[in-house]
Short mmCIF file of C-alpha atoms in Angstrom, two decimals:
data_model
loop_
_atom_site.label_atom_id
_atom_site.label_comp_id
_atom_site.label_asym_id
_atom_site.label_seq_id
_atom_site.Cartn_x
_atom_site.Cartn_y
_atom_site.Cartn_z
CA UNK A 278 20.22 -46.53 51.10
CA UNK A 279 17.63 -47.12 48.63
CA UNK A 280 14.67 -47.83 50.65
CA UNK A 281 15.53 -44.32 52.77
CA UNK A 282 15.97 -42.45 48.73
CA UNK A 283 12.39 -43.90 48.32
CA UNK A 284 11.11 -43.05 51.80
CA UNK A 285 12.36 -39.54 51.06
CA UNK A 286 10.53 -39.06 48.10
CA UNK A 287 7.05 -40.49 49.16
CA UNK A 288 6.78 -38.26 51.78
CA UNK A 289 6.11 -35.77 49.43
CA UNK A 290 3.92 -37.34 46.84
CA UNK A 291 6.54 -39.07 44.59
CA UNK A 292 7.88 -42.32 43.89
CA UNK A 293 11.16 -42.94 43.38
CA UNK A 294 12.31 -46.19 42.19
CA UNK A 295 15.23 -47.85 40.44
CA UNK A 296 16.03 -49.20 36.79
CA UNK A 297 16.70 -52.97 37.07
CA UNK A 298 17.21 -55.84 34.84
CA UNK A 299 15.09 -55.32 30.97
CA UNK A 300 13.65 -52.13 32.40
CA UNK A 301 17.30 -50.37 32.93
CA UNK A 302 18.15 -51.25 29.44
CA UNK A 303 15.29 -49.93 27.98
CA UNK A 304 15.65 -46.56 29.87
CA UNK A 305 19.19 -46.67 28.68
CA UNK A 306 18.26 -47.41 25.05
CA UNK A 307 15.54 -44.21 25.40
CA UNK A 308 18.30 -41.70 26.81
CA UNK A 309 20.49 -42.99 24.01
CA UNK A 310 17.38 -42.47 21.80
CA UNK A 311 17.17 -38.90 22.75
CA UNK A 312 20.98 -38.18 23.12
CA UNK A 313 21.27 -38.93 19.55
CA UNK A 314 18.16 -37.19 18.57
CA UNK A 315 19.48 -34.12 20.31
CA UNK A 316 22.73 -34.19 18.37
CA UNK A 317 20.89 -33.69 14.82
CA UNK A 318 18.70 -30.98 16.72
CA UNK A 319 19.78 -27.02 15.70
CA UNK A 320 17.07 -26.16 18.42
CA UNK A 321 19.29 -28.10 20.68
CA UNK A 322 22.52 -26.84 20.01
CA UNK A 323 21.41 -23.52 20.67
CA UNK A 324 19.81 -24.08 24.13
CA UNK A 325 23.48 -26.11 25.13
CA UNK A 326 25.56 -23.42 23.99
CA UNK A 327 23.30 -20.26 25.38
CA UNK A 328 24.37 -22.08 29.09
CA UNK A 329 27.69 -23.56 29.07
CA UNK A 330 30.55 -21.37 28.19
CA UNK A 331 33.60 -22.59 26.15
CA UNK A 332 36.76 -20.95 25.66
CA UNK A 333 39.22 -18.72 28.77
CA UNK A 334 36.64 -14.83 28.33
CA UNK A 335 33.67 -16.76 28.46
CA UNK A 336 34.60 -19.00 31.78
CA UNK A 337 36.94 -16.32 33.06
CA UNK A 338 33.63 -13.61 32.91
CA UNK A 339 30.72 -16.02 33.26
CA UNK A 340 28.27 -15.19 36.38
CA UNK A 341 26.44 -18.71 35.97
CA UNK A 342 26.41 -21.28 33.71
CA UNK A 343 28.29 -24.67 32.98
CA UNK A 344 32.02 -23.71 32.74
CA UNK A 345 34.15 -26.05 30.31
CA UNK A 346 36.06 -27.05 33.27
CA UNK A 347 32.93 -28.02 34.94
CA UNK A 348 31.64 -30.78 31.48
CA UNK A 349 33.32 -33.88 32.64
CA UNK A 350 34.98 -36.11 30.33
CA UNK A 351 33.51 -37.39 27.05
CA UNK A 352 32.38 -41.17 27.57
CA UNK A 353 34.99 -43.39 25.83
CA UNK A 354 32.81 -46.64 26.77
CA UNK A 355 30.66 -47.71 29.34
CA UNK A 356 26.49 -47.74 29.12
CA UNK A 357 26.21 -44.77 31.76
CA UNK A 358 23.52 -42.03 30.11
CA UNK A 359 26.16 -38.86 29.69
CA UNK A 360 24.49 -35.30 28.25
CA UNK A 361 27.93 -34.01 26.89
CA UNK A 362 27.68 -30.45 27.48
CA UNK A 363 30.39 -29.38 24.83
CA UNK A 364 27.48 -30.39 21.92
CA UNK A 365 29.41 -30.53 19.07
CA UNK A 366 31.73 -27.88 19.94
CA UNK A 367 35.67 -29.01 20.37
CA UNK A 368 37.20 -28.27 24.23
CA UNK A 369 40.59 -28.25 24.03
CA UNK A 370 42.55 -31.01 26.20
CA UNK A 371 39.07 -32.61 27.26
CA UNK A 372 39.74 -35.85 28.13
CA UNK A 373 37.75 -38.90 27.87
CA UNK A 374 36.67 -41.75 30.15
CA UNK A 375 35.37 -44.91 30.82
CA UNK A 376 32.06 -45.03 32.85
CA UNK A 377 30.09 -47.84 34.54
CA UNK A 378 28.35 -50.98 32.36
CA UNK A 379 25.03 -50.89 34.58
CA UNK A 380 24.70 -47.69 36.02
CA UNK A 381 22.03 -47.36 39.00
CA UNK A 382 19.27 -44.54 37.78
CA UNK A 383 16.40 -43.98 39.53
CA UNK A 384 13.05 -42.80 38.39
CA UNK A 385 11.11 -40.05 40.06
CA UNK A 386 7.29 -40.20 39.13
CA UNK A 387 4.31 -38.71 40.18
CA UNK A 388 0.41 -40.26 39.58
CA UNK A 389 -0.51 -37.75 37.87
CA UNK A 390 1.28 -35.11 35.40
CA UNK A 391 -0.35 -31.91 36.11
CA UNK A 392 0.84 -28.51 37.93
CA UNK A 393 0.41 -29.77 42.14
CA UNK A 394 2.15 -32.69 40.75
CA UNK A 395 5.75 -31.05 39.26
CA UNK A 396 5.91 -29.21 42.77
CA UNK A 397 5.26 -32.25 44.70
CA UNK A 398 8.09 -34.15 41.81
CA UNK A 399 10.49 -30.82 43.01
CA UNK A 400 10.02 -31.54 46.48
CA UNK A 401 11.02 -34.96 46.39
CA UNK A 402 13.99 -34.64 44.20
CA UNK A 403 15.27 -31.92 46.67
CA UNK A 404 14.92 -34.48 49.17
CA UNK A 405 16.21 -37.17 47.33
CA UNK A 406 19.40 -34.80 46.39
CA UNK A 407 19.87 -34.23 49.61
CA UNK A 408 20.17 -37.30 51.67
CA UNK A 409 21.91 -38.57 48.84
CA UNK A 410 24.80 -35.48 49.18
CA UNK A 411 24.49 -36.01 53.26
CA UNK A 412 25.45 -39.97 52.19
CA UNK A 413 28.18 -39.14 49.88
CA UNK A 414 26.37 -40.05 46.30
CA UNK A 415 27.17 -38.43 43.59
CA UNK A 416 24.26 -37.51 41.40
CA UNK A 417 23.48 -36.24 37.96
CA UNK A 418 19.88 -35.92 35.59
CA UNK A 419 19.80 -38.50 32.51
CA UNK A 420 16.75 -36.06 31.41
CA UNK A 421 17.40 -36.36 28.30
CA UNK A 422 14.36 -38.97 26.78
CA UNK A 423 11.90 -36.89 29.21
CA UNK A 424 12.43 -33.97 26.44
CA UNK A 425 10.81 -36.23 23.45
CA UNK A 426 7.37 -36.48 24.24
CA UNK A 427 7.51 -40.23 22.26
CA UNK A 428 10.23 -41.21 24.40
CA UNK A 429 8.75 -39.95 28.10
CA UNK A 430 5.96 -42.38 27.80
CA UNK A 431 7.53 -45.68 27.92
CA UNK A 432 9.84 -44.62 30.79
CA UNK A 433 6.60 -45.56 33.16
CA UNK A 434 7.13 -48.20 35.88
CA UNK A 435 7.30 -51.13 33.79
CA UNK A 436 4.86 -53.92 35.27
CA UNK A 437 1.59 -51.19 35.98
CA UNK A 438 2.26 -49.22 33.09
CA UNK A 439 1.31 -46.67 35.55
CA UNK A 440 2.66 -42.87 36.52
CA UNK A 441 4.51 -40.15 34.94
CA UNK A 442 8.34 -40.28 34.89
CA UNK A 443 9.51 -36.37 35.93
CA UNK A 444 13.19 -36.85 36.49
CA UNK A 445 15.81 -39.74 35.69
CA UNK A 446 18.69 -39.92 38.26
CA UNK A 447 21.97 -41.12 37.82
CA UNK A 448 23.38 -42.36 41.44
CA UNK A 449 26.82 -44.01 42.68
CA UNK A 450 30.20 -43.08 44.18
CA UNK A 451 32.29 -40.97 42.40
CA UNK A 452 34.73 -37.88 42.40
CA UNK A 453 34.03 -34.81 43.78
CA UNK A 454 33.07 -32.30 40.66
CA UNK A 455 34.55 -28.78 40.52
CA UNK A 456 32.03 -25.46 41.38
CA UNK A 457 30.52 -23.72 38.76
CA UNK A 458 29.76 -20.19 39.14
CA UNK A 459 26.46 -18.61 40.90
CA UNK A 460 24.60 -15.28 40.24
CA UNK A 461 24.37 -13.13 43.37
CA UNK A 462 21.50 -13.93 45.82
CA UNK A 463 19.76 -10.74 45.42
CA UNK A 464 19.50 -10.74 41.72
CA UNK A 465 17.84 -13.97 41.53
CA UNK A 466 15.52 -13.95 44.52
CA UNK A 467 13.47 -11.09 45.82
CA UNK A 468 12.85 -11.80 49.55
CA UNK A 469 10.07 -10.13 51.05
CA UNK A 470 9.80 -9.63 54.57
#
């Protein structure tokens, strides 16, 4: 399954390869890095909470967003990067979980970091997102260290030093997650004919 992921994603430009050994613990350490970093961050707090809703009139009305339902539990134990969507804000009867010791993440990069290069990045995580849904892998973004400059950096493929890390995958078998809520068609996209 991994050699199709990568196939998938070099057909558009990208590179997609996986976190093993010293080089999945230091990815780790960086989204723990920039987890914590985002926990002492007011600028942070603000973003979470302008796009997850908390509380029964904020899910019960929301058009889009991440729903409290919709967070997950809070990580109990387990090295798996988690972005806890409640921030510091308390969700009542949230439980929380163990996750996975060595959790399989895979790096999308591009050679370059410039405009031609995010679309070609977005065209091979759509493709990676997909075949991984068609194979029944779960998937979520450990995005998290790409949002400190300092901390993007050493994400690079470890032995070249070489390319620019866009996206940080998580990837395995798990449950099925619940919906969130969409905006209408129409109001986000203007079709022309």
């Amino acid at each position: 399954m991994r050699t199709a992921l990568c196939d998938v994603a070099d057909r558009e430009g990208a590179s997609l390869s996986f976190a093993t050994a010293w080089h999945l613990q230091t990815v780790l350490e960086l989204v723990e890095e920039a987890e914590a970093r985002n926990l002492t961050d007011q600028g942070s707090d603000e973003d979470l909470a302008a796009w997850t809703r908390i509380g029964t009139a904020a899910v019960n009305t929301a058009q889009d967003g991440v729903p409290e339902y919709a967070f997950g539990p809070r990580k109990l134990d387990g090295r798996a990067p988690m972005r806890d969507f409640a921030g510091p804000r308390q969700v009542e009867g949230r439980r929380a979980s163990g996750f996975e010791r060595s959790p399989h993440l895979a790096l999308l990069s591009t050679a370059h970091d410039r405009p031609e290069d995010w679309v070609h990045a977005g065209q091979a995580m759509e493709r990676v997102l997909l075949l991984a849904t068609l194979e029944g892998l779960a998937s979520s973004f450990a995005t998290q260290a790409l949002e400190w400059p300092d901390l993007r950096w050493p994400l690079r493929e470890p032995i070249s030093g070489t390319g620019h890390v866009q996206t940080v995958l998580r990837l395995g078998y798990g449950p099925k997650g619940p919906s969130t809520p969409r905006r209408p068609v129409p109001e986000i996209l203007d079709i022309q004919p």
